[in-house]
Each structure stands twice: as C-alpha cells, then as structure tokens.
Coordinates of C-alpha atoms and ligand atoms in Angstrom, one line a residue:
Chain A
M1 CA 25.2 72.1 -144.9
N2 CA 25.0 69.2 -147.2
E3 CA 26.8 66.6 -146.7
A4 CA 30.0 66.9 -148.5
M5 CA 30.8 70.7 -147.1
A6 CA 30.5 68.5 -142.9
G7 CA 32.9 66.4 -144.7
A8 CA 35.2 68.6 -146.0
I9 CA 34.8 70.4 -142.2
W10 CA 35.3 67.4 -140.6
L11 CA 38.1 65.8 -142.5
G12 CA 39.3 69.3 -142.0
L13 CA 38.9 68.8 -137.8
G14 CA 40.8 65.6 -137.8
V15 CA 44.0 66.3 -140.4
Y16 CA 44.7 70.0 -138.2
L17 CA 44.4 68.3 -134.8
G18 CA 46.1 65.0 -136.2
A19 CA 48.7 67.5 -137.0
G20 CA 48.9 69.2 -134.4
L21 CA 48.9 66.0 -131.7
L22 CA 52.3 64.7 -134.0
A23 CA 53.9 68.7 -133.6
G24 CA 52.9 68.6 -130.1
L25 CA 54.3 65.9 -129.3
G26 CA 57.5 66.3 -130.5
V27 CA 57.2 70.2 -129.0
I28 CA 56.7 67.9 -125.3
L29 CA 60.1 65.8 -126.2
F30 CA 62.1 68.1 -127.6
G31 CA 61.4 71.2 -127.5
L32 CA 60.1 72.6 -124.2
K33 CA 63.8 73.6 -123.5
R34 CA 63.9 76.1 -126.3
L35 CA 60.0 77.8 -125.7
A36 CA 60.1 77.9 -121.4
P37 CA 64.3 77.8 -120.9
E38 CA 63.3 79.6 -117.1
A39 CA 60.9 76.6 -116.5
G40 CA 63.9 74.5 -116.0
R41 CA 63.0 70.9 -116.2
I42 CA 59.3 70.4 -117.0
P43 CA 57.5 67.8 -115.1
W44 CA 55.6 65.0 -116.8
R45 CA 51.5 65.4 -116.0
V46 CA 52.6 69.2 -116.6
R47 CA 53.3 67.8 -120.7
L48 CA 50.5 66.1 -121.4
V49 CA 48.8 68.8 -119.7
I50 CA 50.0 71.3 -122.1
L51 CA 49.7 68.7 -125.2
P52 CA 45.9 69.6 -125.5
G53 CA 46.9 73.0 -126.2
L54 CA 49.3 72.3 -128.3
A55 CA 47.3 70.6 -131.0
A56 CA 44.7 73.2 -130.9
L57 CA 48.0 76.3 -131.5
W58 CA 50.9 74.4 -132.8
P59 CA 50.7 76.5 -135.6
V60 CA 51.4 79.3 -133.2
V61 CA 54.4 77.6 -131.6
L62 CA 56.5 76.5 -134.1
A63 CA 56.4 79.9 -135.1
R64 CA 57.7 80.9 -131.6
L65 CA 60.1 78.1 -131.8
A66 CA 61.5 79.8 -134.8
G67 CA 62.2 82.5 -132.9
V68 CA 59.3 84.6 -133.9
R69 CA 57.7 87.0 -131.5
P70 CA 54.9 90.3 -131.0
A71 CA 58.4 93.3 -129.8
E72 CA 56.0 94.1 -127.5
D73 CA 56.4 90.3 -125.9
R74 CA 60.2 90.7 -126.0
P75 CA 61.5 90.0 -122.9
Chain B
M1 CA 55.5 82.8 -112.0
A2 CA 57.4 81.1 -114.6
A3 CA 60.0 79.3 -112.3
G4 CA 59.1 76.3 -112.2
Y5 CA 56.1 74.8 -113.6
S6 CA 53.5 72.5 -111.7
I7 CA 49.6 71.3 -112.6
V8 CA 48.3 73.8 -110.3
G9 CA 49.7 76.1 -108.0
W10 CA 47.9 73.7 -105.5
N11 CA 47.8 74.5 -101.7
G12 CA 44.9 74.2 -99.1
F13 CA 42.4 77.1 -100.7
K14 CA 42.2 75.1 -104.1
R15 CA 41.8 72.1 -102.6
V16 CA 38.9 73.3 -100.8
Y17 CA 37.4 75.5 -103.7
D18 CA 37.8 72.8 -105.7
G19 CA 35.8 70.7 -103.8
M20 CA 33.3 72.9 -103.9
L21 CA 33.1 73.1 -107.3
A22 CA 32.8 69.5 -108.0
L23 CA 30.4 69.1 -105.3
G24 CA 28.3 71.9 -106.7
L25 CA 27.8 70.4 -110.2
S26 CA 27.0 67.4 -109.2
L27 CA 24.1 69.0 -106.3
F28 CA 23.1 71.2 -109.8
V29 CA 23.2 68.3 -112.5
L30 CA 21.7 65.8 -109.8
A31 CA 19.1 68.5 -109.5
H32 CA 17.9 69.5 -112.6
F33 CA 17.4 65.7 -113.6
G34 CA 15.7 65.2 -110.5
A35 CA 12.9 68.1 -111.5
G36 CA 13.0 66.9 -115.3
L37 CA 12.1 64.0 -113.9
L38 CA 9.2 64.8 -111.5
S39 CA 7.5 67.9 -113.6
A40 CA 6.5 65.1 -116.4
P41 CA 3.0 64.0 -116.4
A42 CA 3.3 60.6 -115.0
G43 CA 4.3 58.2 -116.9
Q44 CA 5.6 60.2 -120.1
H45 CA 8.7 61.6 -118.7
P46 CA 12.0 62.2 -121.3
S47 CA 14.3 59.0 -121.1
E48 CA 17.4 59.9 -119.0
I49 CA 19.8 60.6 -121.1
Q50 CA 17.9 63.7 -122.3
L51 CA 17.5 64.8 -119.1
L52 CA 21.1 64.2 -118.7
I53 CA 21.9 65.4 -121.8
R54 CA 20.2 69.0 -120.3
A55 CA 20.7 68.8 -117.3
T56 CA 24.0 69.0 -118.0
G57 CA 23.9 71.8 -120.6
A58 CA 22.2 73.1 -118.3
A59 CA 25.3 73.2 -115.3
A60 CA 27.7 74.1 -117.8
F61 CA 25.9 77.3 -119.6
S62 CA 24.8 78.4 -115.5
L63 CA 28.7 78.3 -114.9
L64 CA 30.0 80.3 -117.4
T65 CA 27.8 82.6 -116.7
I66 CA 29.4 82.6 -113.7
I67 CA 32.2 83.1 -115.1
L68 CA 31.1 86.4 -116.5
C69 CA 29.9 87.2 -113.4
I70 CA 33.1 87.7 -111.8
G71 CA 35.3 90.0 -113.5
P72 CA 32.8 92.9 -113.5
L73 CA 31.9 92.1 -109.8
A74 CA 35.5 91.6 -108.6
R75 CA 35.7 95.5 -109.5
L76 CA 32.7 96.1 -107.9
S77 CA 33.7 94.3 -104.3
P78 CA 37.4 93.4 -103.5
R79 CA 35.8 90.3 -101.1
V80 CA 34.8 88.3 -104.7
L81 CA 38.9 88.6 -105.4
P82 CA 39.2 84.3 -104.0
V83 CA 36.8 83.8 -106.8
L84 CA 38.8 85.5 -109.5
Y85 CA 42.3 83.6 -108.5
N86 CA 40.8 80.5 -109.5
R87 CA 38.5 81.6 -112.3
R88 CA 40.0 79.2 -114.6
H89 CA 39.2 75.9 -112.8
L90 CA 35.9 77.3 -113.2
G91 CA 36.0 77.5 -117.1
V92 CA 37.7 74.1 -117.4
A93 CA 35.6 72.6 -115.3
C94 CA 32.7 73.7 -117.9
F95 CA 34.1 72.9 -120.7
F96 CA 34.4 69.5 -119.5
T97 CA 30.7 69.3 -118.2
A98 CA 30.1 71.0 -121.6
L99 CA 31.7 68.1 -123.4
V100 CA 29.7 65.3 -121.2
H101 CA 26.8 67.2 -122.9
A102 CA 27.8 67.1 -126.5
G103 CA 29.2 63.6 -125.3
L104 CA 25.7 62.7 -125.2
V105 CA 24.3 64.1 -127.9
V106 CA 26.2 62.9 -130.3
L107 CA 26.0 59.0 -129.4
W108 CA 22.2 59.9 -128.4
Y109 CA 20.7 61.0 -131.3
H110 CA 23.5 60.8 -133.7
G111 CA 25.6 57.6 -132.7
F112 CA 23.1 54.5 -133.8
S113 CA 23.2 55.8 -137.6
E114 CA 25.6 54.8 -140.5
M115 CA 27.0 58.1 -141.1
N116 CA 29.6 59.4 -139.6
A117 CA 28.3 61.1 -135.7
I118 CA 29.4 64.3 -136.8
I119 CA 28.6 64.8 -139.8
S120 CA 25.7 62.9 -139.2
L121 CA 24.6 66.2 -136.8
L122 CA 25.8 68.8 -138.8
T123 CA 23.6 67.8 -141.8
S124 CA 20.8 66.1 -140.2
N125 CA 19.1 69.9 -139.4
P126 CA 20.0 71.2 -143.3
R127 CA 17.8 74.5 -142.5
Y128 CA 20.7 77.6 -142.0
A129 CA 18.8 79.9 -144.1
S130 CA 16.1 79.8 -141.5
F131 CA 16.1 82.5 -138.0
G132 CA 13.4 80.6 -136.3
G133 CA 14.8 76.9 -136.9
F134 CA 18.4 77.0 -137.6
P135 CA 20.3 73.9 -136.7
F136 CA 21.1 75.3 -133.0
E137 CA 23.1 72.2 -132.3
S138 CA 26.3 73.5 -134.6
L139 CA 26.2 76.9 -132.4
G140 CA 27.1 74.0 -129.6
V141 CA 29.8 73.2 -131.8
L142 CA 31.8 76.2 -132.4
A143 CA 31.5 77.3 -128.4
L144 CA 32.2 74.3 -127.4
L145 CA 35.9 74.9 -129.6
I146 CA 36.0 77.7 -128.0
L147 CA 36.1 76.6 -125.1
F148 CA 37.9 73.5 -125.5
V149 CA 41.2 76.9 -126.5
M150 CA 40.4 77.9 -123.4
A151 CA 40.6 75.2 -121.6
A152 CA 43.8 73.6 -123.3
T153 CA 45.4 77.0 -122.8
S154 CA 44.7 78.1 -119.4
H155 CA 48.0 77.2 -118.2
D156 CA 50.8 79.1 -117.4
F157 CA 53.1 77.7 -119.8
W158 CA 50.7 79.3 -122.9
N159 CA 51.2 82.5 -121.4
H160 CA 54.9 82.7 -121.7
V161 CA 54.8 81.0 -124.6
L162 CA 51.5 83.3 -126.4
G163 CA 52.6 86.0 -124.5
P164 CA 50.5 88.1 -123.1
R165 CA 48.6 90.1 -125.8
L166 CA 47.9 86.3 -127.6
W167 CA 46.6 85.1 -124.8
K168 CA 44.4 88.3 -123.6
W169 CA 43.2 87.9 -127.6
I170 CA 42.5 84.3 -127.3
H171 CA 40.7 84.3 -123.6
M172 CA 38.3 87.2 -124.8
S173 CA 37.0 85.0 -127.3
V174 CA 34.9 83.7 -124.0
Y175 CA 32.4 85.8 -124.9
A176 CA 32.2 84.8 -128.6
A177 CA 31.3 82.0 -127.1
Y178 CA 28.7 83.1 -125.0
G179 CA 26.5 84.3 -127.2
L180 CA 27.0 81.1 -129.1
L181 CA 25.5 79.8 -126.4
V182 CA 23.1 82.0 -124.9
A183 CA 21.6 82.1 -129.6
H184 CA 21.7 78.2 -128.8
V185 CA 19.8 77.2 -126.1
M186 CA 17.5 79.6 -127.0
L187 CA 16.7 78.2 -130.2
G188 CA 17.0 74.9 -129.1
A189 CA 14.2 75.4 -126.5
V190 CA 12.1 77.4 -129.0
Q191 CA 12.5 74.6 -131.0
G192 CA 12.4 72.0 -128.6
E193 CA 9.5 71.1 -125.5
T194 CA 11.4 72.7 -122.7
G195 CA 10.6 75.8 -124.5
L196 CA 9.2 79.5 -123.2
A197 CA 11.2 79.4 -119.4
Q198 CA 14.5 77.5 -120.7
A199 CA 14.6 81.2 -123.1
A200 CA 13.6 83.2 -121.1
L201 CA 16.2 82.3 -118.5
A202 CA 19.0 81.7 -121.3
G203 CA 18.0 85.9 -122.1
G204 CA 18.3 86.8 -118.3
S205 CA 21.5 85.1 -118.0
A206 CA 22.6 87.7 -120.8
L207 CA 21.0 90.5 -119.6
L208 CA 22.6 90.5 -116.2
V209 CA 26.1 89.7 -118.0
T210 CA 25.7 92.5 -119.6
G211 CA 24.0 94.4 -117.2
L212 CA 27.4 93.7 -114.8
H213 CA 29.9 94.5 -117.0
V214 CA 28.4 98.3 -118.2
V215 CA 28.2 98.8 -113.9
A216 CA 31.5 97.7 -114.1
G217 CA 32.7 99.8 -117.1
R218 CA 31.0 102.7 -116.4
L219 CA 32.7 102.7 -112.9
E220 CA 36.3 102.2 -113.9
W221 CA 35.2 105.1 -116.6
A222 CA 34.4 107.3 -113.8
R223 CA 37.4 106.5 -112.6
D224 CA 39.5 107.7 -115.6
R225 CA 37.3 110.4 -116.4
T226 CA 39.4 111.8 -112.8
T227 CA 43.1 111.7 -113.9
D228 CA 43.8 115.4 -114.6
L229 CA 44.8 116.2 -117.5
P230 CA 48.1 117.5 -118.0
P231 CA 48.6 121.7 -118.6
E232 CA 48.9 123.5 -121.5
G233 CA 52.7 123.2 -123.3
E234 CA 53.2 120.3 -119.7
D235 CA 54.0 116.8 -121.0
W236 CA 53.3 114.8 -117.4
L237 CA 50.6 113.9 -116.1
D238 CA 49.6 115.1 -112.4
A239 CA 48.8 112.6 -109.8
G240 CA 47.9 114.7 -107.4
P241 CA 48.9 115.1 -103.5
A242 CA 51.1 112.8 -102.6
E243 CA 49.7 112.0 -99.3
A244 CA 46.1 111.8 -100.9
I245 CA 47.9 108.1 -101.9
P246 CA 47.2 105.5 -99.6
N247 CA 50.7 104.3 -97.8
G248 CA 51.4 101.3 -100.0
R249 CA 49.1 101.5 -102.5
A250 CA 48.6 103.4 -105.4
V251 CA 46.2 104.9 -107.8
I252 CA 45.9 105.0 -111.6
L253 CA 46.6 106.8 -114.2
V254 CA 45.0 106.9 -118.1
P255 CA 47.8 109.0 -120.6
P256 CA 46.1 110.4 -123.6
A257 CA 47.6 107.4 -125.2
G258 CA 48.9 105.0 -124.5
E259 CA 49.2 101.7 -121.2
R260 CA 47.4 102.7 -117.7
I261 CA 49.9 103.7 -115.1
A262 CA 50.4 103.0 -111.6
V263 CA 52.0 105.3 -109.2
F264 CA 52.6 104.1 -105.8
R265 CA 53.3 105.5 -102.4
E266 CA 55.7 103.6 -100.2
G267 CA 56.8 105.8 -97.7
A268 CA 58.1 109.3 -99.7
K269 CA 58.6 107.4 -101.7
I270 CA 57.2 107.1 -105.0
Y271 CA 57.4 104.5 -107.9
A272 CA 54.6 105.0 -111.3
V273 CA 55.1 101.1 -112.8
A274 CA 52.6 100.2 -115.8
N275 CA 48.8 98.8 -114.4
A276 CA 49.3 96.0 -116.4
C277 CA 50.5 92.2 -114.4
R278 CA 52.7 90.8 -117.2
H279 CA 50.0 87.5 -115.8
Q280 CA 47.0 88.5 -117.3
G281 CA 47.0 91.7 -117.6
G282 CA 45.5 92.4 -113.9
P283 CA 45.6 95.9 -112.4
L284 CA 48.4 96.7 -110.2
G285 CA 47.5 99.1 -109.1
E286 CA 44.7 97.6 -107.2
G287 CA 47.6 96.1 -105.5
R288 CA 49.2 97.0 -102.6
I289 CA 53.3 96.3 -102.2
L290 CA 54.5 93.7 -99.5
D291 CA 57.9 93.4 -98.3
G292 CA 59.1 95.8 -100.8
C293 CA 56.9 94.2 -103.5
I294 CA 54.5 95.9 -105.3
V295 CA 51.6 92.2 -105.6
C296 CA 49.5 91.8 -108.7
P297 CA 45.7 91.6 -107.0
W298 CA 44.5 88.7 -109.3
H299 CA 47.2 86.2 -108.0
G300 CA 50.1 87.8 -106.9
F301 CA 52.9 88.1 -108.7
Q302 CA 55.6 90.5 -107.7
Y303 CA 57.3 93.2 -109.3
R304 CA 59.6 95.8 -107.8
P305 CA 58.9 99.3 -107.8
E306 CA 62.5 100.7 -108.5
D307 CA 62.9 98.5 -111.5
G308 CA 59.8 96.6 -112.4
C309 CA 61.2 93.3 -111.7
S310 CA 59.4 90.0 -110.1
P311 CA 61.9 90.0 -107.7
P312 CA 64.5 86.5 -108.9
P313 CA 64.4 83.4 -109.8
F314 CA 61.3 84.9 -111.1
T315 CA 62.1 87.0 -114.7
E316 CA 59.1 89.6 -115.3
K317 CA 59.8 92.6 -116.3
I318 CA 57.0 95.4 -116.8
P319 CA 57.9 99.6 -117.5
T320 CA 58.8 102.1 -115.3
Y321 CA 58.0 105.6 -115.8
R322 CA 60.1 108.8 -114.3
T323 CA 58.0 110.7 -111.5
R324 CA 59.0 113.9 -109.5
V325 CA 57.3 115.6 -106.5
T326 CA 56.4 119.8 -107.1
G327 CA 54.4 121.6 -104.6
G328 CA 53.6 118.0 -102.6
R329 CA 51.9 117.3 -106.0
V330 CA 53.2 113.9 -107.8
F331 CA 54.1 114.4 -111.7
V332 CA 54.3 111.5 -114.1
E333 CA 56.3 111.4 -117.8
P334 CA 53.9 109.4 -119.9
V335 CA 56.9 107.6 -121.4
P336 CA 57.4 103.8 -120.9
Q337 CA 60.5 102.9 -120.0
P338 CA 61.9 100.2 -121.3
P339 CA 60.6 97.2 -119.0
G340 CA 63.0 96.1 -115.9
T341 CA 64.4 100.0 -116.4
P342 CA 65.6 100.9 -112.6
M343 CA 64.2 104.1 -111.4
A344 CA 64.9 106.1 -108.3
P345 CA 62.0 107.1 -106.6
S346 CA 61.2 110.8 -106.3
M347 CA 60.2 111.8 -102.0
A348 CA 57.3 113.1 -101.2
G349 CA 58.4 115.5 -99.3
E350 CA 60.9 116.9 -101.5
A351 CA 60.8 121.2 -101.6
G352 CA 61.0 121.9 -105.3
Ligands
HEM401 C1 29.2 69.8 -129.7 C2 28.2 71.3 -128.7 C3 26.9 70.7 -128.5 C4 25.8 70.2 -129.1 C5 25.6 69.1 -129.9 C6 24.9 70.4 -128.2 C7 23.4 70.1 -128.3 C8 22.1 70.6 -127.6 C9 21.0 69.7 -127.8 C10 20.6 68.4 -128.7 C11 19.5 70.3 -127.1 C12 19.0 70.3 -126.5 C13 18.5 69.0 -125.5 C14 16.8 68.6 -125.8 O1 16.6 69.7 -125.2 O2 16.4 67.1 -125.2 C15 21.0 71.0 -126.3 C16 20.2 71.8 -124.8 C17 21.5 72.8 -124.5 N1 22.5 72.8 -124.6 FE1 23.7 72.6 -126.3 N2 25.1 71.8 -127.8 C18 26.3 71.2 -127.4 C19 27.1 72.3 -126.5 C20 26.6 73.2 -125.9 C21 27.8 74.0 -124.3 C22 28.6 74.3 -124.6 C23 26.9 74.1 -124.2 C24 27.4 74.6 -122.8 C25 28.6 75.8 -121.9 C26 25.3 74.2 -124.0 C27 24.4 73.7 -122.8 C28 22.7 73.8 -123.5 C29 22.2 73.9 -122.0 C30 21.5 75.0 -121.6 C31 20.8 73.5 -123.3 C32 19.2 73.6 -122.4 C33 18.9 72.7 -122.3 C34 17.8 72.1 -121.3 O3 16.8 72.5 -122.0 O4 17.4 72.7 -120.3 N3 25.1 73.2 -125.8 N4 22.4 71.2 -126.3
FES402 S1 48.1 88.7 -113.8 FE1 48.2 87.1 -112.8 S2 48.7 88.0 -111.4 FE2 48.5 89.3 -112.2

C-alpha cells in the first residue's frame, strides 16, 4: 500500500464516520420516537451508548427511518 | 424486551459477573506483563510499553477465543448458559481491551513520526504481496473495525432497529474477525521476536474453537436427522408420541424447507411455534414453559404458546403452526402462520 492509498482510506473512513456522527446526533435528538416508538422515553445515557453504532451504521438507520424494512422483519 | 431501554439490564448477578470479568482481565494483563519482564535475559527486556502492547493484545485475543467457545459449549452443557446470557459484556470488554492494544501500537510505533500515525501504520510495511512478511498490523486494523461495529450494536435497541436478520449477519462476522486475528498473531509472532510459541498458541486456540463448533454442530445434525419425514402424500410433520414430549418442554422439528419448529406440551395441550427467538435467534424449543409462557433459554424473552405473542407490555411476535393429535401422535403442519396468530392447542388425550 502506498501513501496515497492509505491516505484515501483514512480520509474515506473519517468522512464516513464524521457524517455518521452528525446523522447520529440528529437521530438521537429527533429520530428515536419514530425508530423505537414502543420504547417510550429513552434516557440520555442510553442515547449516548447507541451513538457510536449510529456513526457506523447510519445508512441503514436512515433507511429504516424512511420506512425501508425487510418484509420478514416487519412487526 | 423492547419496552423501555436502559444501558444494561442490571441485576446482582450481572454486577458480580462484570466485576469478575474486570478482575480477570486485569490479572491476565498483569501476569502477562510480569512474565514478559521475568523471562527476558537480565537487563534486556523489551520496553514496558511493548510488554503492555503484548499483554493487552493477548488478553483481547484470549477473551475472544473464550467468547467463541461459549456458544458450542452451551449446546453441549446447559450449565454454561448463564455465561451465554451475558456474552455481549465479554464482547464489549474484548473490544476495549483490543482498542488499548491498538492505541498503544499507534502511539508507540507511529506517534513520533511526522506522518499521520494511521497512514504511517498502514504504509510502514509495504510488503502486501508477501506471505510471511505481510503487514500483519493491517489485519488487526480490519478485525478491530469489525469488533467495533459489533460492540457498538450490542444494545437491544440495535436488534430492534436492524431486525434480527441483519443483526445476526453483522454478529456472525465475528468469525471473520477471529480469522483475521489468528493471522495477525501468527504473522506478528513469526516476524517479531516472540516467535513460534506464540504462533502455536494462536493456532491451538483456532483449533479449539473450530473443534468445539464441529462437535456441537454434529450433535445438532444428529438431532435433526431424527425428525421423521412425512410419509408419502402427507405434508404434516410427525413429532412423535405426545407423551414423549416432557411436560412444559418441546421437541424441535426440522421441516424439509423453512425454519425450525418447536412443539411444546403443557399438560394435555400441544402447541407449535417457530423455534427462533425474536431477540437474537435463541432456540425456544430448548427453553420451557413457565407461568404460561415459553421462556427463551438465552436471555429470557417470553412468548405465549397459544398465539406467539410476548405478554404485554412487550410487543414481540413469532409465527405459530397448526397441530393435531392422531392416535396419540402429534402432527404439525409445516406452514408458518403470520407472527402472533392465535392457534387453539390440540389435546394430547384426544381420540382420533
Ligand atoms: C489497529 C489494530 C491493531 C494493530 C495496529 C495491532 C498491532 C500489533 C503489533 C505491532 C503487534 C506486535 C507487538 C510486539 O510483538 O511487540 C501485535 C501483536 C498482537 N496483537 Fe495486535 N494489533 C491490532 C489489533 C489487534 C486486535 C483487535 C487483537 C485481538 C483482539 C490483537 C491481538 C494481538 C496479539 C494476541 C498479539 C501478540 C501478542 C504477543 O506477542 O504476545 N491485535 N499487534
Ligand atoms: S435470544 Fe435472547 S432471549 Fe431469546
């Protein structure tokens, strides 16, 4: 691996996770009611615990928020 | 279950468990560190940071080995189940231990150069085309990323949001991470100074994990073989004589196509539901009926056998199946009804 490639990987990861952190903050502020309606009010400590996951998996979470869900998982 | 979230569903047992986990990890790291100091010839032991890097790496790898042994061990002996309940605490502890290991490597070997430390880590050994000289650090980076995603999605919230299928898929990638780590440790040992003993230990761990999975898998396969296939022209599955199902427990059927089915008996009443728990796919048919509910053996989710619904305020639902009892034998129609469909029990004493 040369420096340019390693730099690209590093940059890509940083941009992805950075965007995820922003999206995740949005989700724990405004999106949880829609994602987990039956959970009621989710305490702040728990919101912080799920934030790293949101930063990593934000595309899936945004898709779920938009109503995309595999058929076999629909409640 | 999904009514109200907390960080961890704490109780006394879990506190003791986590206390023992923290103590065990600290002792392991200390012992590894001490052994590294003492085993080196006088006056030329590696730096303390280097010893700490090895000790935390070994601790994380050993913890992951233990984690991967728990699944098959719990299938071989129910006494391991309490450890299985809290396996995710082990996983999160493993990630943080590995993070310390990786963090120390980055700071110690790459933190002093002009270059960005991570770029320096990825490029300092360019022999990606070589086998024995392969930059084993990159394998560790990949594994650490996988461990991160798993630790970050271990809360039940994720189970619910991702859906059981995707969640399970993500968490199966632990095997990929383990494979990468076995290579990381072996190549690292061969290229470094710790040498063959270290490589043998990693190889031995990998053999242990594989062996246990093969043994537990064969056991399951043997159990599955005993499911009687339906006679010609009959599409209902034969679950055997009703009295052969222990009271409050189940037998598990494997239909020719589709998911496994758990057939429960409670007194004279026979019920059939899907075998996979909505939580993390635990085998409901290995659980039992308590207070009128099927209790999952893994983490205790409950389902009513008559309709597959979790009791309020919970909202989980699993598919149910039609049953009948003919000549004392139980038959199950291998067609899942939509999750939560009420299904009257058939009666074991019924003539017919
Ligand atoms: C960014 C990720 C990682 C990097 C850069 C990294 C780097 C290293 C390096 C440089 C060594 C050699 C240390 C020495 O012999 O002085 C090493 C050894 C080791 N690593 Fe990692 N590693 C990473 C992730 C992991 C992970 C995730 C685990 C386990 C869960 C792990 C387990 C080990 C083990 C068991 C050793 C051998 C320790 C010994 O020789 O006793 N590493 N790693
Ligand atoms: S798998 Fe966790 S309760 Fe069933």
